[in-house]
Amino acid sequence: MKTVKLFWNDQYLREFTASIVKKLIVGNKPAVILNQTAFYATSGGQPNDTGFINGVKVVDVVEQTKEETIVHVLAEDLKLEEGAEVKGVIDWERRVDHMQQHHGQHILSKAFIDVANAATLSFHMGADLSYIDLDNRDLSEEIHQKAQSLANHVIFSNKAVSTSFHSLAEAKKLPLRKLDDAVVEPVRIIKVSDADGTIYDMQACCGTHPNFTGQVQAITIVNYEKIKKTQRLYFVCGMRTTNLLYKQAQSLKRMGLKLTSPPDHASVEKAFDQTMIDVTGLKKTVADNEKVIVKAVCNELIEQNSQEIVFGGEKIKLCASILEGRDLTFIRNASKTLVMSYPRSIALLFVKGEGSSVGFVFGASPDVAVDLRPLLKDSFAKYPGKGGGDARFVQGSFSNVNA
């Protein structure tokens, strides 16, 4: 026996009675198939309803397409036999949210067709944000604004939203935006029309929708990204819009306090831009100061921690030292500065890491005919670690110098 979808005809039905057709186990959880249901099953980019059956939480709703049945996955067993009558109550707040997001998607998709002839390829409704994938990756923010404005105008005009059912042959004759090849009969059509009956939009859809576009309340485009040949557009509708605006206003207020700025967009943006200019200047000052420190350290290393050795028949300066209180970035800069500032030199610099680990950087000046990679290999034979580099510059760390 197939499950009658009560939500297809009455999307505002919050409670219903039904009889248990079958009891089963789904993913180690008890589940039931009812003869009829107001619970929407996940499909078409829209998540399932939740709620209660006889007071037991409904945690998932899955449609068995081939059998034309809807499975209600439960938090615990109903302790009733097949054939027993039950009462279902859907989570109304979740249902309203899903109706707003889903019909908002229909309105936004139609707006992008009207504004930029950009078709929606797919739709996903998330817990916080929803998105559509559009077939034009190069849509500008100006186009986004025009589409958003048109979509909100459609909401404000409070057009009627109605549902009808058709055969596939009938559906193909209707002015639909598109009709998927995989659609099955009966084809459920969502129509948006003006008070005089003029059709604004018509689309095949199995999801839940409000009776009027005004119940979507508002649509806000949040962000977008380019994915291959498509553009993914993130948006919110209805109460999610007001919640998002409140969170953004609070965030703006906190940023204003931190930047000692009034909490409006223009002031915060101006203060942030000035802060970034200041930070950039400070980073340059720090970098310049670090160059001076690095140069001073290199001079001290050459004067106090270097020795002349004969290498390849010629004298060179070998500088080996553990630099206390420094990090790998510092000794990397110091090694490069030293070997570039002092001809015929080799630098073997180390820094203590966490526990018994030690970071290292080995460098050689351009006029020394040496390949440091064999030295690195021999070092790893004695001290476990990882690293690499080229003939004149290698770096890495030893994991346990006490080994």
mmCIF file of C-alpha atoms in Angstrom:
data_model
loop_
_atom_site.group_PDB
_atom_site.id
_atom_site.type_symbol
_atom_site.label_atom_id
_atom_site.label_comp_id
_atom_site.label_asym_id
_atom_site.label_seq_id
_atom_site.Cartn_x
_atom_site.Cartn_y
_atom_site.Cartn_z
ATOM 1 C CA MET A 1 0.000 0.000 0.000
ATOM 2 C CA LYS A 2 1.439 3.360 -1.020
ATOM 3 C CA THR A 3 1.576 6.230 1.463
ATOM 4 C CA VAL A 4 -0.824 9.118 0.823
ATOM 5 C CA LYS A 5 1.106 12.414 0.962
ATOM 6 C CA LEU A 6 -1.188 14.727 2.900
ATOM 7 C CA PHE A 7 1.323 17.598 2.596
ATOM 8 C CA TRP A 8 0.887 17.641 -1.171
ATOM 9 C CA ASN A 9 -2.623 19.020 -0.832
ATOM 10 C CA ASP A 10 -2.390 20.764 2.540
ATOM 11 C CA GLN A 11 1.054 22.048 3.439
ATOM 12 C CA TYR A 12 -0.399 23.764 6.517
ATOM 13 C CA LEU A 13 -1.589 20.503 8.092
ATOM 14 C CA ARG A 14 0.154 20.256 11.470
ATOM 15 C CA GLU A 15 -1.544 17.179 12.975
ATOM 16 C CA PHE A 16 -3.049 14.053 11.449
ATOM 17 C CA THR A 17 -4.159 10.533 12.255
ATOM 18 C CA ALA A 18 -3.059 7.437 10.372
ATOM 19 C CA SER A 19 -2.713 3.681 10.742
ATOM 20 C CA ILE A 20 0.512 1.684 10.872
ATOM 21 C CA VAL A 21 0.921 -0.301 7.653
ATOM 22 C CA LYS A 22 4.306 -1.801 8.487
ATOM 23 C CA LYS A 23 6.927 -1.788 11.234
ATOM 24 C CA LEU A 24 10.598 -2.149 10.332
ATOM 25 C CA ILE A 25 14.172 -1.363 11.372
ATOM 26 C CA VAL A 26 16.212 1.315 9.553
ATOM 27 C CA GLY A 27 19.850 1.790 10.539
ATOM 28 C CA ASN A 28 19.294 0.054 13.905
ATOM 29 C CA LYS A 29 16.368 2.372 14.658
ATOM 30 C CA PRO A 30 12.675 1.469 14.745
ATOM 31 C CA ALA A 31 10.574 2.831 11.906
ATOM 32 C CA VAL A 32 7.003 2.739 10.624
ATOM 33 C CA ILE A 33 5.203 3.111 7.311
ATOM 34 C CA LEU A 34 1.797 4.765 7.636
ATOM 35 C CA ASN A 35 -1.148 4.678 5.279
ATOM 36 C CA GLN A 36 -0.974 8.487 5.080
ATOM 37 C CA THR A 37 1.371 11.181 6.415
ATOM 38 C CA ALA A 38 1.965 14.919 6.719
ATOM 39 C CA PHE A 39 5.717 14.312 7.187
ATOM 40 C CA TYR A 40 7.778 15.431 4.185
ATOM 41 C CA ALA A 41 10.607 13.079 3.190
ATOM 42 C CA THR A 42 13.998 14.437 2.119
ATOM 43 C CA SER A 43 14.021 15.091 -1.641
ATOM 44 C CA GLY A 44 14.549 17.805 -4.229
ATOM 45 C CA GLY A 45 17.166 19.586 -2.124
ATOM 46 C CA GLN A 46 14.757 19.991 0.815
ATOM 47 C CA PRO A 47 15.377 18.176 4.139
ATOM 48 C CA ASN A 48 12.722 16.086 5.826
ATOM 49 C CA ASP A 49 10.204 17.189 8.417
ATOM 50 C CA THR A 50 10.603 16.183 12.044
ATOM 51 C CA GLY A 51 8.058 15.946 14.833
ATOM 52 C CA PHE A 52 6.313 13.235 16.820
ATOM 53 C CA ILE A 53 4.175 10.159 16.306
ATOM 54 C CA ASN A 54 2.251 9.293 19.470
ATOM 55 C CA GLY A 55 4.772 11.391 21.391
ATOM 56 C CA VAL A 56 7.807 9.538 19.965
ATOM 57 C CA LYS A 57 10.354 11.700 18.161
ATOM 58 C CA VAL A 58 10.559 11.329 14.364
ATOM 59 C CA VAL A 59 14.282 11.652 13.581
ATOM 60 C CA ASP A 60 14.226 11.015 9.820
ATOM 61 C CA VAL A 61 11.747 10.586 6.988
ATOM 62 C CA VAL A 62 12.713 8.618 3.891
ATOM 63 C CA GLU A 63 10.716 7.968 0.725
ATOM 64 C CA GLN A 64 10.893 4.557 -0.930
ATOM 65 C CA THR A 65 10.291 5.698 -4.486
ATOM 66 C CA LYS A 66 9.766 2.280 -6.030
ATOM 67 C CA GLU A 67 7.264 1.189 -3.367
ATOM 68 C CA GLU A 68 5.701 4.694 -3.161
ATOM 69 C CA THR A 69 5.891 4.539 0.612
ATOM 70 C CA ILE A 70 7.299 6.930 3.228
ATOM 71 C CA VAL A 71 9.326 5.534 6.129
ATOM 72 C CA HIS A 72 9.277 7.375 9.473
ATOM 73 C CA VAL A 73 12.451 6.625 11.458
ATOM 74 C CA LEU A 74 11.821 6.911 15.206
ATOM 75 C CA ALA A 75 13.904 7.592 18.307
ATOM 76 C CA GLU A 76 12.235 4.591 20.001
ATOM 77 C CA ASP A 77 9.679 1.890 19.275
ATOM 78 C CA LEU A 78 5.986 2.836 19.338
ATOM 79 C CA LYS A 79 5.108 -0.435 21.073
ATOM 80 C CA LEU A 80 2.029 -0.803 18.855
ATOM 81 C CA GLU A 81 1.076 -3.475 16.374
ATOM 82 C CA GLU A 82 0.573 -3.030 12.651
ATOM 83 C CA GLY A 83 -2.917 -1.690 11.951
ATOM 84 C CA ALA A 84 -2.979 0.466 15.085
ATOM 85 C CA GLU A 85 -4.037 4.100 14.773
ATOM 86 C CA VAL A 86 -1.506 6.820 15.621
ATOM 87 C CA LYS A 87 -1.394 10.606 15.798
ATOM 88 C CA GLY A 88 1.334 12.562 14.040
ATOM 89 C CA VAL A 89 2.430 16.103 14.876
ATOM 90 C CA ILE A 90 4.988 17.847 12.682
ATOM 91 C CA ASP A 91 7.535 20.417 13.877
ATOM 92 C CA TRP A 92 5.673 23.479 12.601
ATOM 93 C CA GLU A 93 8.548 25.943 13.030
ATOM 94 C CA ARG A 94 10.779 23.709 10.898
ATOM 95 C CA ARG A 95 8.014 23.275 8.278
ATOM 96 C CA VAL A 96 7.490 27.053 7.958
ATOM 97 C CA ASP A 97 11.240 27.599 7.652
ATOM 98 C CA HIS A 98 11.491 24.990 4.901
ATOM 99 C CA MET A 99 8.495 26.454 3.028
ATOM 100 C CA GLN A 100 10.124 29.890 3.154
ATOM 101 C CA GLN A 101 13.514 28.621 1.967
ATOM 102 C CA HIS A 102 12.120 26.385 -0.769
ATOM 103 C CA HIS A 103 9.651 28.832 -2.259
ATOM 104 C CA GLY A 104 12.219 31.595 -1.842
ATOM 105 C CA GLN A 105 14.477 29.492 -4.034
ATOM 106 C CA HIS A 106 11.767 29.279 -6.710
ATOM 107 C CA ILE A 107 11.365 33.068 -6.646
ATOM 108 C CA LEU A 108 15.119 33.715 -6.742
ATOM 109 C CA SER A 109 15.702 31.216 -9.555
ATOM 110 C CA LYS A 110 12.959 32.861 -11.624
ATOM 111 C CA ALA A 111 14.480 36.287 -10.912
ATOM 112 C CA PHE A 112 17.870 35.189 -12.265
ATOM 113 C CA ILE A 113 16.202 33.938 -15.434
ATOM 114 C CA ASP A 114 14.428 37.269 -15.873
ATOM 115 C CA VAL A 115 17.496 39.399 -15.052
ATOM 116 C CA ALA A 116 20.330 37.415 -16.627
ATOM 117 C CA ASN A 117 18.841 34.361 -18.378
ATOM 118 C CA ALA A 118 20.765 32.259 -15.835
ATOM 119 C CA ALA A 119 19.151 28.901 -15.084
ATOM 120 C CA THR A 120 19.326 27.036 -11.781
ATOM 121 C CA LEU A 121 21.007 23.642 -12.117
ATOM 122 C CA SER A 122 20.608 22.439 -8.519
ATOM 123 C CA PHE A 123 19.352 23.499 -5.117
ATOM 124 C CA HIS A 124 20.412 22.608 -1.577
ATOM 125 C CA MET A 125 18.737 23.723 1.644
ATOM 126 C CA GLY A 126 21.125 23.807 4.595
ATOM 127 C CA ALA A 127 20.461 24.328 8.297
ATOM 128 C CA ASP A 128 21.771 27.908 8.118
ATOM 129 C CA LEU A 129 22.278 28.786 4.454
ATOM 130 C CA SER A 130 20.769 27.487 1.231
ATOM 131 C CA TYR A 131 22.349 27.665 -2.201
ATOM 132 C CA ILE A 132 21.571 27.345 -5.874
ATOM 133 C CA ASP A 133 24.041 26.485 -8.628
ATOM 134 C CA LEU A 134 23.570 28.779 -11.639
ATOM 135 C CA ASP A 135 24.743 27.919 -15.163
ATOM 136 C CA ASN A 136 26.690 31.207 -15.543
ATOM 137 C CA ARG A 137 29.832 31.491 -13.386
ATOM 138 C CA ASP A 138 30.463 35.135 -14.342
ATOM 139 C CA LEU A 139 27.351 36.779 -12.912
ATOM 140 C CA SER A 140 28.338 40.109 -11.338
ATOM 141 C CA GLU A 141 27.332 41.522 -7.965
ATOM 142 C CA GLU A 142 25.278 44.086 -9.869
ATOM 143 C CA ILE A 143 23.263 41.211 -11.380
ATOM 144 C CA HIS A 144 22.915 39.702 -7.895
ATOM 145 C CA GLN A 145 21.473 42.959 -6.591
ATOM 146 C CA LYS A 146 19.001 43.242 -9.477
ATOM 147 C CA ALA A 147 17.840 39.636 -9.021
ATOM 148 C CA GLN A 148 17.495 40.086 -5.267
ATOM 149 C CA SER A 149 15.517 43.289 -5.747
ATOM 150 C CA LEU A 150 13.171 41.607 -8.244
ATOM 151 C CA ALA A 151 12.714 38.589 -5.968
ATOM 152 C CA ASN A 152 11.757 40.775 -3.007
ATOM 153 C CA HIS A 153 9.364 42.719 -5.211
ATOM 154 C CA VAL A 154 7.626 39.421 -6.073
ATOM 155 C CA ILE A 155 7.387 38.650 -2.356
ATOM 156 C CA PHE A 156 5.956 42.099 -1.586
ATOM 157 C CA SER A 157 3.356 41.753 -4.358
ATOM 158 C CA ASN A 158 1.992 38.723 -2.459
ATOM 159 C CA LYS A 159 1.207 36.577 -5.506
ATOM 160 C CA ALA A 160 -0.911 33.458 -5.066
ATOM 161 C CA VAL A 161 0.822 30.068 -4.912
ATOM 162 C CA SER A 162 -1.237 27.029 -5.926
ATOM 163 C CA THR A 163 -0.724 23.314 -6.462
ATOM 164 C CA SER A 164 -2.083 21.077 -9.224
ATOM 165 C CA PHE A 165 -1.419 17.571 -10.530
ATOM 166 C CA HIS A 166 -1.014 16.525 -14.178
ATOM 167 C CA SER A 167 -0.068 13.661 -16.416
ATOM 168 C CA LEU A 168 3.353 13.849 -18.052
ATOM 169 C CA ALA A 169 1.739 14.661 -21.388
ATOM 170 C CA GLU A 170 -0.233 17.523 -19.825
ATOM 171 C CA ALA A 171 2.821 18.835 -17.975
ATOM 172 C CA LYS A 172 4.835 19.039 -21.197
ATOM 173 C CA LYS A 173 2.258 21.466 -22.599
ATOM 174 C CA LEU A 174 2.480 23.842 -19.617
ATOM 175 C CA PRO A 175 4.756 26.950 -19.589
ATOM 176 C CA LEU A 176 7.225 25.395 -17.153
ATOM 177 C CA ARG A 177 10.710 26.750 -16.568
ATOM 178 C CA LYS A 178 11.996 23.192 -16.977
ATOM 179 C CA LEU A 179 10.795 19.614 -16.689
ATOM 180 C CA ASP A 180 13.272 16.961 -15.569
ATOM 181 C CA ASP A 181 13.429 13.767 -17.588
ATOM 182 C CA ALA A 182 13.184 11.708 -14.386
ATOM 183 C CA VAL A 183 9.844 13.198 -13.309
ATOM 184 C CA VAL A 184 7.120 10.641 -12.553
ATOM 185 C CA GLU A 185 3.362 10.884 -12.670
ATOM 186 C CA PRO A 186 1.400 12.503 -11.292
ATOM 187 C CA VAL A 187 3.466 15.626 -12.014
ATOM 188 C CA ARG A 188 2.970 18.124 -9.186
ATOM 189 C CA ILE A 189 3.020 21.722 -10.419
ATOM 190 C CA ILE A 190 3.612 24.813 -8.274
ATOM 191 C CA LYS A 191 2.056 27.873 -9.911
ATOM 192 C CA VAL A 192 2.609 31.513 -8.937
ATOM 193 C CA SER A 193 0.047 33.930 -10.316
ATOM 194 C CA ASP A 194 -1.347 37.450 -9.929
ATOM 195 C CA ALA A 195 -4.860 38.270 -8.695
ATOM 196 C CA ASP A 196 -6.094 38.488 -12.301
ATOM 197 C CA GLY A 197 -4.852 34.970 -13.018
ATOM 198 C CA THR A 198 -1.725 36.013 -14.950
ATOM 199 C CA ILE A 199 0.905 33.294 -14.490
ATOM 200 C CA TYR A 200 4.243 34.570 -13.163
ATOM 201 C CA ASP A 201 5.987 31.220 -12.671
ATOM 202 C CA MET A 202 5.239 27.543 -13.066
ATOM 203 C CA GLN A 203 7.508 24.737 -11.960
ATOM 204 C CA ALA A 204 7.304 21.003 -11.276
ATOM 205 C CA CYS A 205 8.169 20.410 -7.624
ATOM 206 C CA CYS A 206 7.520 17.913 -4.833
ATOM 207 C CA GLY A 207 8.438 20.262 -1.950
ATOM 208 C CA THR A 208 6.375 22.280 0.507
ATOM 209 C CA HIS A 209 5.388 25.859 -0.340
ATOM 210 C CA PRO A 210 3.325 28.666 1.232
ATOM 211 C CA ASN A 211 -0.014 29.830 -0.176
ATOM 212 C CA PHE A 212 1.282 33.320 -0.999
ATOM 213 C CA THR A 213 4.703 34.684 -1.929
ATOM 214 C CA GLY A 214 4.395 37.272 0.855
ATOM 215 C CA GLN A 215 4.817 34.501 3.419
ATOM 216 C CA VAL A 216 8.427 34.089 2.277
ATOM 217 C CA GLN A 217 8.925 37.531 3.918
ATOM 218 C CA ALA A 218 12.348 38.382 2.410
ATOM 219 C CA ILE A 219 15.308 37.052 0.429
ATOM 220 C CA THR A 220 18.927 38.038 1.065
ATOM 221 C CA ILE A 221 21.898 36.925 -1.031
ATOM 222 C CA VAL A 222 24.737 36.233 1.385
ATOM 223 C CA ASN A 223 27.706 35.107 -0.705
ATOM 224 C CA TYR A 224 28.765 33.353 -3.893
ATOM 225 C CA GLU A 225 31.637 31.340 -5.306
ATOM 226 C CA LYS A 226 32.668 30.084 -8.727
ATOM 227 C CA ILE A 227 32.749 26.302 -9.104
ATOM 228 C CA LYS A 228 33.977 25.104 -12.501
ATOM 229 C CA LYS A 229 31.451 26.427 -15.031
ATOM 230 C CA THR A 230 28.814 27.347 -12.450
ATOM 231 C CA GLN A 231 28.258 29.987 -9.807
ATOM 232 C CA ARG A 232 27.094 28.836 -6.383
ATOM 233 C CA LEU A 233 24.907 31.478 -4.751
ATOM 234 C CA TYR A 234 24.215 31.349 -1.016
ATOM 235 C CA PHE A 235 21.025 32.923 0.342
ATOM 236 C CA VAL A 236 18.562 33.042 3.235
ATOM 237 C CA CYS A 237 14.806 33.639 3.303
ATOM 238 C CA GLY A 238 12.111 34.466 5.806
ATOM 239 C CA MET A 239 13.006 34.437 9.503
ATOM 240 C CA ARG A 240 16.545 33.414 8.615
ATOM 241 C CA THR A 241 16.951 36.857 7.039
ATOM 242 C CA THR A 242 15.920 38.702 10.196
ATOM 243 C CA ASN A 243 18.093 36.394 12.331
ATOM 244 C CA LEU A 244 21.060 36.984 10.036
ATOM 245 C CA LEU A 245 20.555 40.756 10.082
ATOM 246 C CA TYR A 246 20.435 40.727 13.891
ATOM 247 C CA LYS A 247 23.642 38.687 14.139
ATOM 248 C CA GLN A 248 25.382 40.962 11.641
ATOM 249 C CA ALA A 249 24.230 44.068 13.537
ATOM 250 C CA GLN A 250 25.610 42.648 16.782
ATOM 251 C CA SER A 251 28.852 41.707 15.059
ATOM 252 C CA LEU A 252 29.100 45.220 13.599
ATOM 253 C CA LYS A 253 28.532 46.660 17.062
ATOM 254 C CA ARG A 254 31.344 44.553 18.554
ATOM 255 C CA MET A 255 33.700 45.476 15.720
ATOM 256 C CA GLY A 256 32.836 49.147 16.214
ATOM 257 C CA LEU A 257 33.748 48.910 19.895
ATOM 258 C CA LYS A 258 37.066 47.231 19.098
ATOM 259 C CA LEU A 259 37.874 49.803 16.406
ATOM 260 C CA THR A 260 36.521 52.726 18.480
ATOM 261 C CA SER A 261 34.123 53.459 15.643
ATOM 262 C CA PRO A 262 30.364 54.116 15.387
ATOM 263 C CA PRO A 263 28.554 50.796 14.658
ATOM 264 C CA ASP A 264 27.475 51.593 11.081
ATOM 265 C CA HIS A 265 28.871 49.909 7.986
ATOM 266 C CA ALA A 266 30.616 52.977 6.531
ATOM 267 C CA SER A 267 32.347 53.951 9.789
ATOM 268 C CA VAL A 268 33.438 50.413 10.656
ATOM 269 C CA GLU A 269 34.752 49.823 7.118
ATOM 270 C CA LYS A 270 36.689 53.112 7.228
ATOM 271 C CA ALA A 271 38.146 52.295 10.654
ATOM 272 C CA PHE A 272 39.057 48.780 9.511
ATOM 273 C CA ASP A 273 40.798 50.108 6.376
ATOM 274 C CA GLN A 274 42.832 52.507 8.531
ATOM 275 C CA THR A 275 43.697 49.693 10.916
ATOM 276 C CA MET A 276 44.936 47.571 8.015
ATOM 277 C CA ILE A 277 47.105 50.474 6.817
ATOM 278 C CA ASP A 278 48.522 50.787 10.337
ATOM 279 C CA VAL A 279 49.095 47.032 10.584
ATOM 280 C CA THR A 280 50.863 46.992 7.216
ATOM 281 C CA GLY A 281 53.118 49.806 8.423
ATOM 282 C CA LEU A 282 53.838 47.987 11.667
ATOM 283 C CA LYS A 283 54.643 44.764 9.802
ATOM 284 C CA LYS A 284 57.121 46.662 7.636
ATOM 285 C CA THR A 285 58.704 48.222 10.731
ATOM 286 C CA VAL A 286 58.955 44.806 12.401
ATOM 287 C CA ALA A 287 60.434 43.288 9.229
ATOM 288 C CA ASP A 288 62.970 46.108 8.939
ATOM 289 C CA ASN A 289 63.898 45.754 12.609
ATOM 290 C CA GLU A 290 64.220 41.993 12.245
ATOM 291 C CA LYS A 291 66.618 42.481 9.317
ATOM 292 C CA VAL A 292 68.786 44.681 11.539
ATOM 293 C CA ILE A 293 68.646 42.071 14.330
ATOM 294 C CA VAL A 294 69.418 39.241 11.917
ATOM 295 C CA LYS A 295 72.401 41.162 10.530
ATOM 296 C CA ALA A 296 73.688 41.886 14.047
ATOM 297 C CA VAL A 297 73.308 38.218 15.028
ATOM 298 C CA CYS A 298 75.175 37.150 11.874
ATOM 299 C CA ASN A 299 78.043 39.542 12.641
ATOM 300 C CA GLU A 300 78.245 38.177 16.188
ATOM 301 C CA LEU A 301 78.189 34.591 14.922
ATOM 302 C CA ILE A 302 81.057 35.278 12.504
ATOM 303 C CA GLU A 303 83.092 37.024 15.202
ATOM 304 C CA GLN A 304 82.454 34.634 18.092
ATOM 305 C CA ASN A 305 81.124 31.326 16.763
ATOM 306 C CA SER A 306 83.034 30.691 13.536
ATOM 307 C CA GLN A 307 86.255 28.908 12.771
ATOM 308 C CA GLU A 308 88.388 28.590 9.709
ATOM 309 C CA ILE A 309 88.658 25.138 8.228
ATOM 310 C CA VAL A 310 90.210 23.806 5.070
ATOM 311 C CA PHE A 311 87.621 22.544 2.643
ATOM 312 C CA GLY A 312 88.435 21.491 -0.908
ATOM 313 C CA GLY A 313 91.939 22.803 -0.516
ATOM 314 C CA GLU A 314 90.725 26.293 0.471
ATOM 315 C CA LYS A 315 90.005 28.040 3.736
ATOM 316 C CA ILE A 316 86.345 28.704 4.586
ATOM 317 C CA LYS A 317 84.474 30.060 7.608
ATOM 318 C CA LEU A 318 82.334 27.460 9.343
ATOM 319 C CA CYS A 319 79.728 28.926 11.678
ATOM 320 C CA ALA A 320 77.808 26.455 13.854
ATOM 321 C CA SER A 321 75.531 27.611 16.663
ATOM 322 C CA ILE A 322 72.322 26.961 18.600
ATOM 323 C CA LEU A 323 70.305 30.193 18.725
ATOM 324 C CA GLU A 324 68.367 30.458 21.981
ATOM 325 C CA GLY A 325 64.899 32.009 21.998
ATOM 326 C CA ARG A 326 64.579 32.008 18.198
ATOM 327 C CA ASP A 327 62.372 30.076 15.802
ATOM 328 C CA LEU A 328 62.923 28.266 12.522
ATOM 329 C CA THR A 329 61.949 31.335 10.468
ATOM 330 C CA PHE A 330 64.599 33.441 12.227
ATOM 331 C CA ILE A 331 67.428 30.959 11.729
ATOM 332 C CA ARG A 332 66.354 30.523 8.104
ATOM 333 C CA ASN A 333 66.739 34.270 7.535
ATOM 334 C CA ALA A 334 69.969 34.324 9.543
ATOM 335 C CA SER A 335 71.483 31.468 7.538
ATOM 336 C CA LYS A 336 70.649 33.111 4.214
ATOM 337 C CA THR A 337 71.918 36.508 5.378
ATOM 338 C CA LEU A 338 75.153 35.061 6.738
ATOM 339 C CA VAL A 339 76.189 33.077 3.675
ATOM 340 C CA MET A 340 75.212 35.916 1.307
ATOM 341 C CA SER A 341 77.078 38.544 3.382
ATOM 342 C CA TYR A 342 80.275 36.612 4.034
ATOM 343 C CA PRO A 343 82.091 34.946 1.112
ATOM 344 C CA ARG A 344 83.361 31.403 1.504
ATOM 345 C CA SER A 345 81.172 30.587 4.477
ATOM 346 C CA ILE A 346 78.986 27.727 5.687
ATOM 347 C CA ALA A 347 76.300 28.187 8.346
ATOM 348 C CA LEU A 348 74.984 25.335 10.497
ATOM 349 C CA LEU A 349 72.274 26.902 12.663
ATOM 350 C CA PHE A 350 69.970 25.172 15.137
ATOM 351 C CA VAL A 351 67.000 26.112 17.311
ATOM 352 C CA LYS A 352 65.331 24.136 20.098
ATOM 353 C CA GLY A 353 61.779 22.985 19.403
ATOM 354 C CA GLU A 354 59.155 21.246 21.528
ATOM 355 C CA GLY A 355 60.397 18.478 23.784
ATOM 356 C CA SER A 356 63.611 16.987 22.434
ATOM 357 C CA SER A 357 63.132 18.210 18.852
ATOM 358 C CA VAL A 358 65.608 20.564 17.203
ATOM 359 C CA GLY A 359 65.092 22.629 14.064
ATOM 360 C CA PHE A 360 67.992 23.253 11.728
ATOM 361 C CA VAL A 361 69.051 25.248 8.672
ATOM 362 C CA PHE A 362 72.279 24.576 6.773
ATOM 363 C CA GLY A 363 73.493 27.072 4.191
ATOM 364 C CA ALA A 364 76.570 27.643 2.016
ATOM 365 C CA SER A 365 77.731 30.764 0.206
ATOM 366 C CA PRO A 366 77.704 30.640 -3.623
ATOM 367 C CA ASP A 367 81.493 30.490 -3.873
ATOM 368 C CA VAL A 368 81.831 27.291 -1.856
ATOM 369 C CA ALA A 369 81.798 24.144 -3.986
ATOM 370 C CA VAL A 370 79.737 21.983 -1.644
ATOM 371 C CA ASP A 371 76.582 19.859 -1.721
ATOM 372 C CA LEU A 372 74.843 19.936 1.694
ATOM 373 C CA ARG A 373 72.420 17.117 0.903
ATOM 374 C CA PRO A 374 74.839 14.288 1.838
ATOM 375 C CA LEU A 375 75.395 16.049 5.188
ATOM 376 C CA LEU A 376 71.623 16.080 5.701
ATOM 377 C CA LYS A 377 71.411 12.382 4.882
ATOM 378 C CA ASP A 378 74.224 11.511 7.312
ATOM 379 C CA SER A 379 72.541 13.611 10.022
ATOM 380 C CA PHE A 380 69.256 11.759 9.617
ATOM 381 C CA ALA A 381 71.124 8.458 9.911
ATOM 382 C CA LYS A 382 72.072 9.474 13.453
ATOM 383 C CA TYR A 383 69.102 11.642 14.462
ATOM 384 C CA PRO A 384 65.589 10.765 13.209
ATOM 385 C CA GLY A 385 63.864 13.666 11.501
ATOM 386 C CA LYS A 386 62.599 15.159 8.291
ATOM 387 C CA GLY A 387 63.665 17.912 5.916
ATOM 388 C CA GLY A 388 65.086 18.665 2.499
ATOM 389 C CA GLY A 389 66.449 21.306 0.194
ATOM 390 C CA ASP A 390 69.020 21.803 -2.538
ATOM 391 C CA ALA A 391 72.818 21.682 -2.745
ATOM 392 C CA ARG A 392 73.362 25.011 -0.948
ATOM 393 C CA PHE A 393 70.412 25.227 1.413
ATOM 394 C CA VAL A 394 68.692 22.518 3.489
ATOM 395 C CA GLN A 395 66.321 22.744 6.437
ATOM 396 C CA GLY A 396 64.184 20.569 8.651
ATOM 397 C CA SER A 397 64.039 19.168 12.177
ATOM 398 C CA PHE A 398 65.396 16.308 14.250
ATOM 399 C CA SER A 399 62.636 14.654 16.249
ATOM 400 C CA ASN A 400 64.810 13.305 19.068
ATOM 401 C CA VAL A 401 68.353 14.549 19.493
ATOM 402 C CA ASN A 402 68.716 12.393 22.603
ATOM 403 C CA ALA A 403 68.228 9.206 20.619
#
